[in-house]
Short mmCIF file of C-alpha atoms and ligand atoms in Angstrom, two decimals:
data_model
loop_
_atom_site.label_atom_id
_atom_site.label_comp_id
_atom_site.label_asym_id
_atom_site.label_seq_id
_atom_site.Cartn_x
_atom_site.Cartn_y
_atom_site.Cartn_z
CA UNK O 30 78.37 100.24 90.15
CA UNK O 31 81.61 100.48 88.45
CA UNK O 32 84.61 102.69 90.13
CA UNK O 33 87.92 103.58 87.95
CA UNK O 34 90.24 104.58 91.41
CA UNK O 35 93.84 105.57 90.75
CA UNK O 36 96.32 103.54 93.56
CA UNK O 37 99.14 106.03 94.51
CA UNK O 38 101.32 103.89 97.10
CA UNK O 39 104.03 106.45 97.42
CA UNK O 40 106.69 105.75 100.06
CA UNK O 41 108.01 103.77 103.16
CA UNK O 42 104.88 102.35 104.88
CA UNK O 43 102.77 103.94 102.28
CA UNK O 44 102.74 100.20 99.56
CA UNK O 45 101.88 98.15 102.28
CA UNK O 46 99.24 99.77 103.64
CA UNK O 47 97.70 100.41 100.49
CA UNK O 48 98.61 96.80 99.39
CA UNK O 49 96.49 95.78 102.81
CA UNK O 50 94.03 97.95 102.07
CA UNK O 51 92.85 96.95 97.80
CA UNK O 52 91.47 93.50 99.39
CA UNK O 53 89.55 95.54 101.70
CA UNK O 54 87.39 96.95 98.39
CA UNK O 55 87.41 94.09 96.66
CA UNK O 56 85.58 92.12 99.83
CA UNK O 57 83.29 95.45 99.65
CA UNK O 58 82.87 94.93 95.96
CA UNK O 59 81.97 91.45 95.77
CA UNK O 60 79.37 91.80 98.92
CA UNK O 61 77.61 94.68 97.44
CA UNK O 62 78.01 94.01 93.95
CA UNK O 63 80.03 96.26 92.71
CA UNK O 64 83.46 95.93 90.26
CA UNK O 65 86.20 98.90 91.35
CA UNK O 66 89.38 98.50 88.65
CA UNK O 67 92.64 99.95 90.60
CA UNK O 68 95.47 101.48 88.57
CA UNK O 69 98.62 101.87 89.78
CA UNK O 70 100.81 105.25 89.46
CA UNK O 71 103.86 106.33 91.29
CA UNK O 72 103.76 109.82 93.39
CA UNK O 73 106.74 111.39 95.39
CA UNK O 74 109.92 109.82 95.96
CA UNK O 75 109.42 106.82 93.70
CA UNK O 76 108.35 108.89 91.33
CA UNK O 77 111.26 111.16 91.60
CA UNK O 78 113.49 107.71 90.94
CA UNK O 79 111.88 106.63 88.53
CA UNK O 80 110.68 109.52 86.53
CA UNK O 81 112.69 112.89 87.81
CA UNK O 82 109.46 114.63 89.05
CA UNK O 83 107.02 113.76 92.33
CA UNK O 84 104.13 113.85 90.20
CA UNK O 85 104.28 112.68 86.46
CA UNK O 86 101.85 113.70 83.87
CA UNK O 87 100.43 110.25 83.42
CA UNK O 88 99.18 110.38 87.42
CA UNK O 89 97.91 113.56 87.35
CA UNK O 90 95.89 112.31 84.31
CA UNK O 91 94.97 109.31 85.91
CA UNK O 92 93.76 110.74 88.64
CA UNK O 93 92.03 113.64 86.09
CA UNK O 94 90.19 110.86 85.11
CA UNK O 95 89.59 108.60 87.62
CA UNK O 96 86.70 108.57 90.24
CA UNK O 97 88.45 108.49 93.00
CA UNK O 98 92.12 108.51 94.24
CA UNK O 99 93.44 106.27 97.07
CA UNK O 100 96.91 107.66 98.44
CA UNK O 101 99.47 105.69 100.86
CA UNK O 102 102.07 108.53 101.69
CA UNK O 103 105.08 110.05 100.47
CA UNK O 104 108.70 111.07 101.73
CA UNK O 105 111.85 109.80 103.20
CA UNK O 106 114.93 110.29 104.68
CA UNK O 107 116.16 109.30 100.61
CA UNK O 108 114.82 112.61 99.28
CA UNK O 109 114.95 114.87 102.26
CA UNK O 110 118.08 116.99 101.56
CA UNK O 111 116.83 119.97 102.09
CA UNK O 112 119.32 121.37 98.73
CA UNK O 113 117.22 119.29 96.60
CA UNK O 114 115.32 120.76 93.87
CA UNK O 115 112.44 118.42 93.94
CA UNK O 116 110.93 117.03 96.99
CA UNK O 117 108.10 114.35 97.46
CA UNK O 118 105.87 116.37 99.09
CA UNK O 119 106.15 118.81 96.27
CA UNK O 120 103.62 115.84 94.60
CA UNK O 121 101.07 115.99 96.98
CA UNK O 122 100.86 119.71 97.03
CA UNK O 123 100.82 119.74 93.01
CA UNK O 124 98.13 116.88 92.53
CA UNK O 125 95.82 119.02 95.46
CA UNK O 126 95.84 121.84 93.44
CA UNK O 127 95.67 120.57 90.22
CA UNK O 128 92.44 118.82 91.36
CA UNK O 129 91.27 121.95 92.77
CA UNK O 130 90.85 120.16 95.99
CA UNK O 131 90.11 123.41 98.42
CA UNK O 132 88.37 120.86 101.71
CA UNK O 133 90.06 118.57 103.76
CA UNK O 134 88.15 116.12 105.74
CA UNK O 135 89.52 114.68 109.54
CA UNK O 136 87.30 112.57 111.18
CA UNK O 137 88.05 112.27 114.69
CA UNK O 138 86.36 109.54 116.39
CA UNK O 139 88.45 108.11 119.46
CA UNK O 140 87.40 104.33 119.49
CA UNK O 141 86.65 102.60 122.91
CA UNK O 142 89.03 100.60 122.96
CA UNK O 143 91.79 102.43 121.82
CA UNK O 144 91.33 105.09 124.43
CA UNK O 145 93.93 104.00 126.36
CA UNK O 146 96.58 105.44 123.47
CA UNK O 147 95.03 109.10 123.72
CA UNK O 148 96.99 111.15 126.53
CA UNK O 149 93.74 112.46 127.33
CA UNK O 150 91.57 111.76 129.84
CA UNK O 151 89.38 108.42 128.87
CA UNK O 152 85.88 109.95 130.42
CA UNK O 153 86.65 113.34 128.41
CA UNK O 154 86.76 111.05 124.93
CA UNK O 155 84.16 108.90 125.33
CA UNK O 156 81.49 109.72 122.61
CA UNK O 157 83.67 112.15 120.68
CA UNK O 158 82.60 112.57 116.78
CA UNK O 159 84.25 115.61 115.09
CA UNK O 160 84.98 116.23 111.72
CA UNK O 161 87.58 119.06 111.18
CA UNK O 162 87.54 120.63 107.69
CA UNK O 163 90.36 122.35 106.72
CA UNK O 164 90.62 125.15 103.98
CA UNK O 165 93.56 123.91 101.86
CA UNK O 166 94.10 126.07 99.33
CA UNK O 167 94.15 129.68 100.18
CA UNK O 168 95.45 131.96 103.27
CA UNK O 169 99.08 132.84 104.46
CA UNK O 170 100.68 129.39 103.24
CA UNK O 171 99.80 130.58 99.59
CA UNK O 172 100.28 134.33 100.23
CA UNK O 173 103.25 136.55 98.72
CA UNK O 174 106.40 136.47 100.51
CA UNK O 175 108.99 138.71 101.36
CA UNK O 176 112.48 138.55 103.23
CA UNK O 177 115.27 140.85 104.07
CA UNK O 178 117.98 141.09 106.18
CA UNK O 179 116.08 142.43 108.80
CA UNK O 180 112.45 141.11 108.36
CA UNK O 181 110.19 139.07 106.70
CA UNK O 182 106.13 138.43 105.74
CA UNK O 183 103.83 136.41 104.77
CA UNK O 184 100.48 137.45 103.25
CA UNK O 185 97.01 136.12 104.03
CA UNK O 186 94.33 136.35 101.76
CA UNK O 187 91.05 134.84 101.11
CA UNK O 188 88.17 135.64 98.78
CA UNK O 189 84.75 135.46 99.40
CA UNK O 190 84.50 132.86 96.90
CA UNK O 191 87.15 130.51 98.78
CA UNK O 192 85.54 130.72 102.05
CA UNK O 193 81.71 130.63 100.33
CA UNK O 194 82.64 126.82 98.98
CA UNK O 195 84.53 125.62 101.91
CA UNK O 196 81.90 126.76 104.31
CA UNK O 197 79.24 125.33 102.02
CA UNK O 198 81.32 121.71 102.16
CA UNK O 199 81.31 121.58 105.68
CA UNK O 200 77.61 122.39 106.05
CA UNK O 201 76.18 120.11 103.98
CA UNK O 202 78.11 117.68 106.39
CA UNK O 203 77.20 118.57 109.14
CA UNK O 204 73.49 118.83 107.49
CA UNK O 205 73.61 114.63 107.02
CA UNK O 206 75.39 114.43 110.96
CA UNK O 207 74.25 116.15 113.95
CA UNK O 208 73.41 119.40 112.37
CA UNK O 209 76.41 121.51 114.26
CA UNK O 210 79.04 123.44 112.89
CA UNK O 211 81.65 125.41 114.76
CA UNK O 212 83.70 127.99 112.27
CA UNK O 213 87.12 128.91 113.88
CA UNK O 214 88.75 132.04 113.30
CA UNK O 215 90.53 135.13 114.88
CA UNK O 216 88.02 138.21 113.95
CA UNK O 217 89.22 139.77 117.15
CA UNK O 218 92.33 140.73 115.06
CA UNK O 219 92.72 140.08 111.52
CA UNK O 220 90.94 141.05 108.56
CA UNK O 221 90.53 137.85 106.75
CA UNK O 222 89.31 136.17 110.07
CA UNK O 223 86.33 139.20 109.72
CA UNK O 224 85.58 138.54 105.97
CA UNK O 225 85.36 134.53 106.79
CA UNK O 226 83.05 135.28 109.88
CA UNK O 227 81.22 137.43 107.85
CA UNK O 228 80.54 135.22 104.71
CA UNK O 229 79.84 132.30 107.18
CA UNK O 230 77.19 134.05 109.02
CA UNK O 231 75.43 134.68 105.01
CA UNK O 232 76.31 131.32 103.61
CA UNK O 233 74.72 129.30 106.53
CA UNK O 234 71.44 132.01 106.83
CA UNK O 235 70.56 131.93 103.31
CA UNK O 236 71.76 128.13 102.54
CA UNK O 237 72.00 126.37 105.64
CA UNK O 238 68.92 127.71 108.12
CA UNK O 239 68.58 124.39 109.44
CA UNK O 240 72.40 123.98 110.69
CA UNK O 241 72.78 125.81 114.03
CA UNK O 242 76.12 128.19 113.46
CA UNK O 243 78.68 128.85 116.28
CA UNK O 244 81.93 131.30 115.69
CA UNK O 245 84.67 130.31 118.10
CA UNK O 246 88.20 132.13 118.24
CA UNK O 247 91.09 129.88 117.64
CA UNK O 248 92.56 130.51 120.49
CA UNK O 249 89.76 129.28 122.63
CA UNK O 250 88.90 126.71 120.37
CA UNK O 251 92.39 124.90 121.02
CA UNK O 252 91.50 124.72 125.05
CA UNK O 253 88.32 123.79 124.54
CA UNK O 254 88.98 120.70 121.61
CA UNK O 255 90.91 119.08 124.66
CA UNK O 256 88.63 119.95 127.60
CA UNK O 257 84.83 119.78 126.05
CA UNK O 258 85.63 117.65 122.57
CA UNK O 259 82.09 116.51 122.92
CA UNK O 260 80.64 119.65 122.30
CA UNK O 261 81.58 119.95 118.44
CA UNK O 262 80.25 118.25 115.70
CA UNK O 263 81.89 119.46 112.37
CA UNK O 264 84.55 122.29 112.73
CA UNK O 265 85.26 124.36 109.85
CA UNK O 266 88.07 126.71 109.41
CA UNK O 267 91.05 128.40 107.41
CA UNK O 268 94.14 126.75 106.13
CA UNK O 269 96.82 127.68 109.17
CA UNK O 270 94.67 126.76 111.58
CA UNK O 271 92.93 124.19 110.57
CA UNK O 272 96.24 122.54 110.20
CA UNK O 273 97.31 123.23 113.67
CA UNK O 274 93.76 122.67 114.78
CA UNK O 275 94.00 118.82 113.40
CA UNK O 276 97.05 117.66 114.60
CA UNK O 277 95.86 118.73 117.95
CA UNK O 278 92.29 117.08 117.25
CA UNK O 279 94.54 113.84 116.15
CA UNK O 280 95.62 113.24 119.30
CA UNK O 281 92.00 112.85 121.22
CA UNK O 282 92.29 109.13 118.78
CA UNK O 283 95.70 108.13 120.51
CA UNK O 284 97.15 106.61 117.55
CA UNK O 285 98.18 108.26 114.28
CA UNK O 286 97.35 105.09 112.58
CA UNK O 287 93.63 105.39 113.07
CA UNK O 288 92.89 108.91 110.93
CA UNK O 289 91.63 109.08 108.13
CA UNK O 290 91.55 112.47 105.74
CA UNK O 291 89.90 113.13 102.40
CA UNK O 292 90.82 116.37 100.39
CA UNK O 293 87.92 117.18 98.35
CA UNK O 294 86.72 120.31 95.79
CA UNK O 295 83.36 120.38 93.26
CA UNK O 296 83.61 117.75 91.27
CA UNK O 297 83.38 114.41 92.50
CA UNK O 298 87.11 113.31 92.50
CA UNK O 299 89.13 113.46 95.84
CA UNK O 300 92.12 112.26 97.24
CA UNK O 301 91.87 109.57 100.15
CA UNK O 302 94.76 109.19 102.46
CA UNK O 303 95.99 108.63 106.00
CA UNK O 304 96.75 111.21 108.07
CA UNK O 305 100.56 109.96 108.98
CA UNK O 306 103.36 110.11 106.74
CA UNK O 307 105.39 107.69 105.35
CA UNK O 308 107.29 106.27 108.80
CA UNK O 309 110.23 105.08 107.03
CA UNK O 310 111.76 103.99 111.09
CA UNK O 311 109.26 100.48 110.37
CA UNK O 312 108.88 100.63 106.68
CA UNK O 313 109.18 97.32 105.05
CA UNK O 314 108.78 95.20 108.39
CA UNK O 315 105.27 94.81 107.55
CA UNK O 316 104.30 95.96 111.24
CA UNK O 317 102.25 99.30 109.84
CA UNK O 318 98.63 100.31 110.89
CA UNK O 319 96.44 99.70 107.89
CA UNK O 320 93.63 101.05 109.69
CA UNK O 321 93.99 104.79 108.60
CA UNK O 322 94.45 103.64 105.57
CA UNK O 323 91.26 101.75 105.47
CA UNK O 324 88.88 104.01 106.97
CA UNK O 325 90.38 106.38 104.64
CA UNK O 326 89.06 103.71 101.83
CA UNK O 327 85.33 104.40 103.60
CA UNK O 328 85.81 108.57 102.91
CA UNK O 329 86.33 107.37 99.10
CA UNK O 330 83.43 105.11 99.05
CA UNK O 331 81.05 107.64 101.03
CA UNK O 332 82.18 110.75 99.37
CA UNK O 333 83.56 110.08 95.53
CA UNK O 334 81.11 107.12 95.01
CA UNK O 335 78.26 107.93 97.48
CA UNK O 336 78.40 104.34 98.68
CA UNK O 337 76.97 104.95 101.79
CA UNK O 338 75.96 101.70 103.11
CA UNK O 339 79.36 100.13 101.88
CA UNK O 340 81.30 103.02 103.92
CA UNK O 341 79.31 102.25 107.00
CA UNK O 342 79.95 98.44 106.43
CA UNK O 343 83.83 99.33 106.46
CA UNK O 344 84.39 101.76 109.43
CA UNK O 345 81.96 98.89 111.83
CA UNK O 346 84.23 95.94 110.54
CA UNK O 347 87.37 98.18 111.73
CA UNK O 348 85.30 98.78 115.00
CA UNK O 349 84.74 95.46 115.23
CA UNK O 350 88.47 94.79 114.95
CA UNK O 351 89.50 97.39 117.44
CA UNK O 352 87.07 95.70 119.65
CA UNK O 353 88.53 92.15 119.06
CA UNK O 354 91.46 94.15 120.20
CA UNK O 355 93.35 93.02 116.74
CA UNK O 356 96.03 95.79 117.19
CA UNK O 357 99.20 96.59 114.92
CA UNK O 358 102.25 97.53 117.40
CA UNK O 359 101.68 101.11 117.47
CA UNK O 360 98.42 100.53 119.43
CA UNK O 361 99.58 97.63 121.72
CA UNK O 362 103.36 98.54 122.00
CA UNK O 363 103.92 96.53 124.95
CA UNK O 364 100.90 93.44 124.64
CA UNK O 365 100.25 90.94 121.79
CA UNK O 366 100.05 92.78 118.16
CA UNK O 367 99.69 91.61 114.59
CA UNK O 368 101.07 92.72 111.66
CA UNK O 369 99.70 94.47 108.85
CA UNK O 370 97.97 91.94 106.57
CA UNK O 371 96.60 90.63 109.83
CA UNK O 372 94.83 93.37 110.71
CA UNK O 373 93.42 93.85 107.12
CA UNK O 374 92.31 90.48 107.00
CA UNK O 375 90.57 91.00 110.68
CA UNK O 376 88.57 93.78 108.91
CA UNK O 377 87.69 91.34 105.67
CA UNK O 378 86.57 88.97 108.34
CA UNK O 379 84.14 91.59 109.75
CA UNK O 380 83.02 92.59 106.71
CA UNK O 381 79.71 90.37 107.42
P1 NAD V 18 105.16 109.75 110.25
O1 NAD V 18 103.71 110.00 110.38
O2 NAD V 18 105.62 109.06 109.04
O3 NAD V 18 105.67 108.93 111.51
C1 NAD V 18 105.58 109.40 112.86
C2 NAD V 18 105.65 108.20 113.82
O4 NAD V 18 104.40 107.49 113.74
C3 NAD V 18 106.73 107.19 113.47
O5 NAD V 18 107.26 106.65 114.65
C4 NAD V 18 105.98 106.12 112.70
O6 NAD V 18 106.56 104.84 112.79
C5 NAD V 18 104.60 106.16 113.35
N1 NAD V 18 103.54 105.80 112.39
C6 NAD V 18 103.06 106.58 111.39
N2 NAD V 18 102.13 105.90 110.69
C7 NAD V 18 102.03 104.68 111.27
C8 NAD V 18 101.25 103.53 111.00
N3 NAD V 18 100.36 103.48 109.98
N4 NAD V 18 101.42 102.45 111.78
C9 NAD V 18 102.28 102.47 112.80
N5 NAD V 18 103.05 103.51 113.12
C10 NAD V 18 102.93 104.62 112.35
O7 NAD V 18 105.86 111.19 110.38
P2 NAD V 18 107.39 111.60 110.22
O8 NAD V 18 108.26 110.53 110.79
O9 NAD V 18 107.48 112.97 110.74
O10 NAD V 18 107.63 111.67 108.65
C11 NAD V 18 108.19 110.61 107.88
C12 NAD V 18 108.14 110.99 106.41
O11 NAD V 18 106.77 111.09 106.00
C13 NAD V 18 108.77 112.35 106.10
O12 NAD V 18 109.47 112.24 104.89
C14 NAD V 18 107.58 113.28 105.97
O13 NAD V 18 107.85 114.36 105.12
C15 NAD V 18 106.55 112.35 105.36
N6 NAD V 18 105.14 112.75 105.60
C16 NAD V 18 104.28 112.51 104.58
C17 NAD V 18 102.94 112.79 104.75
C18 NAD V 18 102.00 112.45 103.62
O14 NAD V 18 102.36 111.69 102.75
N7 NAD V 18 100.78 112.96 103.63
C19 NAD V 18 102.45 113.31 105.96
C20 NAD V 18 103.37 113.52 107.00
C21 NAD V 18 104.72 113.23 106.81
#
């Protein structure tokens, strides 16, 4: 097949780990016989350089029209003044939306022999396969605010339509895995936690009968992710939470450089990008994890391309890698470590 996917290096670590990861699809390409074109556009702080905004027209129409987007990361201690009128981030949050990208997509899978980075218990991790999906669009973050002198709020709202397509997303995924999902909430007190369990409980009766349904509280859910990770399959839940939720779930892996995340909506486009930011304290030392960045490359084949077999091929060469114990520096801080086009290349080499 032939892919049109928009390159959005961004900044800090966020070039070279995209520049380590393009080989990576090309080796893909050529194995399974497929031609992917890459075109280059500039997001956040280099975009805010070069262009005054953190996402120019031309990207957002590039990425309108592309089939997929692959995104290093954005930010830096350059643009952070907190004064400024435009901010980096600002570019990620605009391109989400304007893509109408409402699911995002953690898989949590702690390898074998990275276990050792995870501050939890080896024996608890062993085995552990989660995908968290996050609402990303809706609740308090996007709510009306208010501030006074003496107080403040924040509103959260959902429809039934929001929580109808994000709870369809995450059931058709856990439909092609192990046929689980877990929707977090807090129906015990708020109102939009009651709606969500509510539509959940309809959505997965009348769509999903084959997908066994479990309601968890937040609350609980947070002990339990750390003591019985096991247990869940995919996890599906609102905005707030699910962005507490998967920074907690990030650490069963150990290493920030070994997430993945896709942010996906209805149509087949979706951003593709590594959980971590932009770590400007080792940018251009070429010492960064690609690995994030690659399995993040997988996401895009599996879900904007349905490439399957090519995604598979991908996440095993990176196990393979992990198993060679090829690490960057953040996973072996004090043994032997390569750098970043190393451990890319380990991954071409495993490619088969
Ligand atoms: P960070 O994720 O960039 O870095 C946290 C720590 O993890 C640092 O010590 C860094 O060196 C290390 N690290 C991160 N990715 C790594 C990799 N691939 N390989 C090896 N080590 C890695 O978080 P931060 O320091 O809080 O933020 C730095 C900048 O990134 C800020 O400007 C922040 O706003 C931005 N940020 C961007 C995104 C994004 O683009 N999606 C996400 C988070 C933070």
């Amino acid at each position: 097949m032939h892919a049109d996917i928009v390159v959005l290096p961004g900044d800090g670590i966020g070039p070279e780990i995209v520049a380590a990861t393009l080989p990576v699809l090309e080796a893909v390409a050529s194995r399974f016989g497929h031609a992917f074109s890459f075109a280059e556009h500039d997001i956040g702080g280099i975009a805010i350089d070069r262009h005054g905004v953190p996402l120019p027209d031309a990207t957002l129409e590039a990425a309108r029209a592309a089939d997929a987007v692959l995104l290093g990361a954005v930010g830096g201690p350059k643009w952070s003044d907190p004064k400024a009128k435009v901010r980096p981030e600002q570019g990620l949050l605009a391109i989400r939306k304007a893509l109408g990208l409402f699911a995002n997509l953690r898989p949590v899978r702690p390898h074998a022999a990275a276990l050792d980075a995870s501050p939890i218990k080896a024996e608890l991790l062993a085995g552990v396969d989660i995908v968290v999906v996050r609402e990303l669009t809706g609740g308090i973050y996007f709510g009306d605010k208010t501030r006074s002198d003496t107080d403040a709020t924040d509103l959260c709202r959902y429809s039934v339509a929001e929580v109808e397509r994000v709870v369809r997303r995450a059931a058709a995924l856990a439909r092609q895995r192990r046929g689980h999902l877990t929707s977090v909430d807090k129906a015990n007190v708020l109102e939009t936690s009651r709606l969500w369990r509510d539509v959940a409980t309809r959505v997965m009766r009348e769509e999903f009968p084959d997908v066994t349904l479990e309601h968890q509280l937040v609350d609980s859910m947070a002990m339990h992710l750390l003591s019985k990770p096991r247990a869940y399959d995919v996890i599906v839940t609102e905005n707030m939470f699910g962005d507490i939720l998967t920074d907690e779930a990030s650490m069963l892996a150990g290493s920030l450089g070994l997430l993945a995340s896709a942010s996906l909506g209805d149509g087949k486009v979706g951003i593709y990008e590594p959980i971590h930011g932009s770590a400007p304290d080792i940018a251009g030392k070429g010492i960064a994890n690609p690995y994030a960045t690659i399995l993040s490359a997988a996401m895009l084949l599996r879900h904007s391309l349905g490439l399957e077999a090519e995604a598979a091929a991908i996440e095993a060469a990176v196990s393979a890698a992990l198993d060679a114990r090829v690490f960057t520096a953040d996973l072996a801080p004090s043994g032997q470590s390569v750098g970043t086009t190393q451990a890319a290349q380990a991954v071409i080499d495993r490619l088969g």
